[in-house]
PDB file of C-alpha atoms in Angstrom:
ATOM      1  CA  MET Q 252     103.478  90.809 111.661  1.00 35.00           C
ATOM      2  CA  SER Q 253     105.322  88.522 109.264  1.00 36.00           C
ATOM      3  CA  ASP Q 254     107.784  90.256 106.965  1.00 39.00           C
ATOM      4  CA  VAL Q 255     109.594  88.522 104.108  1.00 42.00           C
ATOM      5  CA  ARG Q 256     111.986  91.407 103.423  1.00 42.00           C
ATOM      6  CA  PRO Q 257     115.448  91.411 104.960  1.00 45.00           C
ATOM      7  CA  ALA Q 258     115.463  93.054 108.384  1.00 50.00           C
ATOM      8  CA  GLY Q 259     115.636  96.837 108.152  1.00 59.00           C
ATOM      9  CA  LYS Q 260     114.865  96.997 104.443  1.00 76.00           C
ATOM     10  CA  LYS Q 261     111.918  99.249 103.669  1.00 86.00           C
ATOM     11  CA  PRO Q 262     109.695  98.648 100.630  1.00 92.00           C
ATOM     12  CA  VAL Q 263     110.515 101.125  97.862  1.00 96.00           C
ATOM     13  CA  ILE Q 264     107.674 103.102  96.280  1.00 96.00           C
ATOM     14  CA  LEU Q 265     108.245 105.260  93.185  1.00 98.00           C
ATOM     15  CA  VAL Q 266     105.844 108.228  93.228  1.00 97.00           C
ATOM     16  CA  VAL Q 267     105.282 109.820  89.808  1.00 97.00           C
ATOM     17  CA  GLU Q 268     103.430 113.127  90.076  1.00 95.00           C
ATOM     18  CA  ASP Q 269     104.115 116.443  88.360  1.00 94.00           C
ATOM     19  CA  GLU Q 270     102.234 118.570  90.898  1.00 94.00           C
ATOM     20  CA  PRO Q 271     104.814 119.357  93.627  1.00 96.00           C
ATOM     21  CA  ASP Q 272     102.266 119.658  96.458  1.00 94.00           C
ATOM     22  CA  GLU Q 273     100.573 116.358  95.620  1.00 91.00           C
ATOM     23  CA  ARG Q 274     103.939 114.594  95.207  1.00 95.00           C
ATOM     24  CA  PHE Q 275     105.121 115.984  98.540  1.00 95.00           C
ATOM     25  CA  LEU Q 276     101.946 114.916 100.370  1.00 92.00           C
ATOM     26  CA  ALA Q 277     102.035 111.396  98.919  1.00 93.00           C
ATOM     27  CA  SER Q 278     105.740 111.034  99.676  1.00 96.00           C
ATOM     28  CA  GLU Q 279     105.407 112.295 103.238  1.00 95.00           C
ATOM     29  CA  MET Q 280     102.464 109.977 103.923  1.00 93.00           C
ATOM     30  CA  LEU Q 281     104.388 106.983 102.582  1.00 94.00           C
ATOM     31  CA  GLU Q 282     107.643 107.788 104.392  1.00 95.00           C
ATOM     32  CA  GLU Q 283     105.776 108.220 107.685  1.00 94.00           C
ATOM     33  CA  THR Q 284     104.255 104.786 107.163  1.00 91.00           C
ATOM     34  CA  GLY Q 285     107.647 103.145 106.684  1.00 92.00           C
ATOM     35  CA  PHE Q 286     108.206 103.117 102.939  1.00 95.00           C
ATOM     36  CA  GLU Q 287     111.301 104.360 101.155  1.00 96.00           C
ATOM     37  CA  VAL Q 288     110.092 106.852  98.559  1.00 97.00           C
ATOM     38  CA  ILE Q 289     111.671 107.863  95.281  1.00 98.00           C
ATOM     39  CA  GLU Q 290     110.063 110.801  93.488  1.00 98.00           C
ATOM     40  CA  ALA Q 291     109.753 111.555  89.780  1.00 97.00           C
ATOM     41  CA  GLU Q 292     107.995 114.458  88.069  1.00 96.00           C
ATOM     42  CA  THR Q 293     107.571 112.684  84.719  1.00 97.00           C
ATOM     43  CA  ALA Q 294     107.113 109.181  83.377  1.00 97.00           C
ATOM     44  CA  GLU Q 295     110.388 109.536  81.477  1.00 97.00           C
ATOM     45  CA  ARG Q 296     112.226 110.252  84.745  1.00 98.00           C
ATOM     46  CA  ALA Q 297     110.449 107.313  86.363  1.00 98.00           C
ATOM     47  CA  LEU Q 298     111.717 105.001  83.602  1.00 98.00           C
ATOM     48  CA  ALA Q 299     115.264 106.286  84.103  1.00 98.00           C
ATOM     49  CA  ILE Q 300     114.966 105.528  87.821  1.00 98.00           C
ATOM     50  CA  LEU Q 301     113.582 102.063  87.087  1.00 98.00           C
ATOM     51  CA  ASN Q 302     116.465 101.372  84.716  1.00 98.00           C
ATOM     52  CA  ASP Q 303     118.812 102.004  87.655  1.00 97.00           C
ATOM     53  CA  ARG Q 304     116.752 100.594  90.546  1.00 95.00           C
ATOM     54  CA  GLY Q 305     114.013  98.440  89.027  1.00 94.00           C
ATOM     55  CA  GLU Q 306     114.922  95.454  91.191  1.00 94.00           C
ATOM     56  CA  ASP Q 307     114.477  97.552  94.353  1.00 95.00           C
ATOM     57  CA  VAL Q 308     111.118  99.132  93.509  1.00 96.00           C
ATOM     58  CA  ALA Q 309     108.048  97.299  94.808  1.00 95.00           C
ATOM     59  CA  VAL Q 310     105.348  99.674  93.586  1.00 95.00           C
ATOM     60  CA  VAL Q 311     104.928 102.597  91.195  1.00 96.00           C
ATOM     61  CA  PHE Q 312     102.239 105.065  92.321  1.00 95.00           C
ATOM     62  CA  SER Q 313     101.608 107.369  89.360  1.00 94.00           C
ATOM     63  CA  ASP Q 314      99.257 110.043  88.184  1.00 93.00           C
ATOM     64  CA  VAL Q 315      97.770 109.215  84.783  1.00 91.00           C
ATOM     65  CA  ARG Q 316      98.443 112.691  83.446  1.00 90.00           C
ATOM     66  CA  THR Q 317     102.143 113.496  83.486  1.00 90.00           C
ATOM     67  CA  PRO Q 318     104.019 116.001  81.331  1.00 92.00           C
ATOM     68  CA  GLY Q 319     106.145 114.735  78.475  1.00 92.00           C
ATOM     69  CA  THR Q 320     105.597 112.165  75.775  1.00 94.00           C
ATOM     70  CA  ILE Q 321     104.672 109.277  78.083  1.00 94.00           C
ATOM     71  CA  GLY Q 322     101.570 109.339  80.287  1.00 90.00           C
ATOM     72  CA  GLY Q 323     100.619 107.117  83.189  1.00 90.00           C
ATOM     73  CA  PHE Q 324      98.806 104.464  81.127  1.00 88.00           C
ATOM     74  CA  GLU Q 325     101.781 104.074  78.786  1.00 91.00           C
ATOM     75  CA  LEU Q 326     104.153 104.036  81.766  1.00 94.00           C
ATOM     76  CA  ALA Q 327     102.082 101.211  83.264  1.00 92.00           C
ATOM     77  CA  ARG Q 328     102.284  99.229  80.011  1.00 90.00           C
ATOM     78  CA  ILE Q 329     106.078  99.646  79.828  1.00 93.00           C
ATOM     79  CA  ILE Q 330     106.505  98.606  83.458  1.00 94.00           C
ATOM     80  CA  GLY Q 331     104.210  95.611  82.963  1.00 91.00           C
ATOM     81  CA  VAL Q 332     106.410  94.310  80.161  1.00 91.00           C
ATOM     82  CA  THR Q 333     109.848  95.328  81.443  1.00 95.00           C
ATOM     83  CA  TRP Q 334     109.429  94.890  85.216  1.00 95.00           C
ATOM     84  CA  PRO Q 335     106.470  92.512  85.625  1.00 92.00           C
ATOM     85  CA  ARG Q 336     107.029  92.083  89.381  1.00 93.00           C
ATOM     86  CA  ILE Q 337     106.450  95.778  90.076  1.00 94.00           C
ATOM     87  CA  ARG Q 338     102.881  96.534  91.132  1.00 94.00           C
ATOM     88  CA  ILE Q 339     101.264  99.632  89.630  1.00 93.00           C
ATOM     89  CA  LEU Q 340      98.753 102.029  91.164  1.00 93.00           C
ATOM     90  CA  LEU Q 341      97.417 104.762  88.870  1.00 91.00           C
ATOM     91  CA  THR Q 342      95.336 107.743  89.929  1.00 89.00           C
ATOM     92  CA  SER Q 343      93.657 110.622  88.145  1.00 84.00           C
ATOM     93  CA  GLY Q 344      91.346 113.496  88.894  1.00 72.00           C
ATOM     94  CA  ASP Q 345      90.201 113.719  85.265  1.00 74.00           C
ATOM     95  CA  ALA Q 346      86.860 111.986  84.752  1.00 61.00           C
ATOM     96  CA  SER Q 347      87.840 111.091  81.167  1.00 65.00           C
ATOM     97  CA  ASP Q 348      90.639 108.825  82.442  1.00 62.00           C
ATOM     98  CA  GLN Q 349      89.068 105.413  82.883  1.00 63.00           C
ATOM     99  CA  PRO Q 350      90.455 102.125  84.179  1.00 61.00           C
ATOM    100  CA  SER Q 351      89.212 100.533  80.945  1.00 62.00           C
ATOM    101  CA  ASP Q 352      92.162 102.312  79.289  1.00 55.00           C
ATOM    102  CA  LEU Q 353      94.501  99.917  81.095  1.00 59.00           C
ATOM    103  CA  ARG Q 354      95.727  97.023  79.001  1.00 59.00           C
ATOM    104  CA  ILE Q 355      97.901  95.428  81.660  1.00 63.00           C
ATOM    105  CA  SER Q 356      97.518  94.535  85.303  1.00 72.00           C
ATOM    106  CA  ALA Q 357      97.326  97.736  87.296  1.00 82.00           C
ATOM    107  CA  THR Q 358      94.974  99.260  89.819  1.00 84.00           C
ATOM    108  CA  PHE Q 359      93.194 102.554  89.200  1.00 85.00           C
ATOM    109  CA  ILE Q 360      91.943 104.796  92.007  1.00 85.00           C
ATOM    110  CA  PRO Q 361      90.301 108.132  91.119  1.00 83.00           C
ATOM    111  CA  LYS Q 362      91.283 111.378  92.828  1.00 82.00           C
ATOM    112  CA  PRO Q 363      90.640 112.558  95.388  1.00 84.00           C
ATOM    113  CA  TRP Q 364      91.866 109.367  97.020  1.00 84.00           C
ATOM    114  CA  ARG Q 365      91.776 108.681 100.726  1.00 86.00           C
ATOM    115  CA  ALA Q 366      95.048 107.964 102.538  1.00 88.00           C
ATOM    116  CA  PRO Q 367      93.868 104.771 104.318  1.00 89.00           C
ATOM    117  CA  GLU Q 368      92.712 103.278 101.001  1.00 88.00           C
ATOM    118  CA  ILE Q 369      96.046 104.037  99.311  1.00 87.00           C
ATOM    119  CA  LEU Q 370      98.123 102.815 102.256  1.00 89.00           C
ATOM    120  CA  GLU Q 371      96.238  99.536 102.506  1.00 89.00           C
ATOM    121  CA  TRP Q 372      96.723  98.844  98.802  1.00 88.00           C
ATOM    122  CA  LEU Q 373     100.417  99.823  98.855  1.00 86.00           C
ATOM    123  CA  GLU Q 374     101.184  97.717 101.937  1.00 85.00           C
ATOM    124  CA  GLU Q 375      99.565  94.667 100.323  1.00 87.00           C
ATOM    125  CA  ALA Q 376     101.376  95.301  97.032  1.00 84.00           C
ATOM    126  CA  ALA Q 377     104.732  95.681  98.793  1.00 81.00           C
ATOM    127  CA  ARG Q 378     104.169  92.405 100.684  1.00 80.00           C
ATOM    128  CA  HIS Q 379     103.318  90.696  97.383  1.00 75.00           C
ATOM    129  CA  HIS Q 380     106.500  92.055  95.773  1.00 69.00           C
ATOM    130  CA  GLY Q 381     108.715  91.014  98.675  1.00 61.00           C
ATOM    131  CA  GLY Q 382     107.322  87.507  98.854  1.00 46.00           C
ATOM    132  CA  ALA Q 383     106.687  86.773  95.187  1.00 40.00           C
ATOM    133  CA  ALA Q 384     108.244  83.638  93.828  1.00 33.00           C
ATOM    134  CA  GLU Q 385     110.692  83.949  90.987  1.00 35.00           C
ATOM    135  CA  GLU Q 386     109.061  83.314  87.634  1.00 35.00           C
TER     136      GLU Q 386
END
């Protein structure tokens, strides 16, 4: 398999989920697959992490509904403007959350999601991030 990242460097995925069990399961699945995972309980915490490590993060995998003043859709909009190379995957179990609410480039997958579907998308997104040309 061709890999454009430096040898030994794992793709970094930021998981934003306020439910501890769901965050743990997503993080464990991603770490077992070879990603480096950073966890955040809120979108505000995710933005603080991105301010420190935005160049390292390949993908943000976030629930749409997060506690605090910023939700997943707004987080996606901020990332799209501030860190345009970061790919965004949003998920929600609330039927009222619709992908039409997205105003920037992001992917929406409803809960309950299946692990193979998420992993395939994240692996492709991480490859895209690692090999993207400078704009």
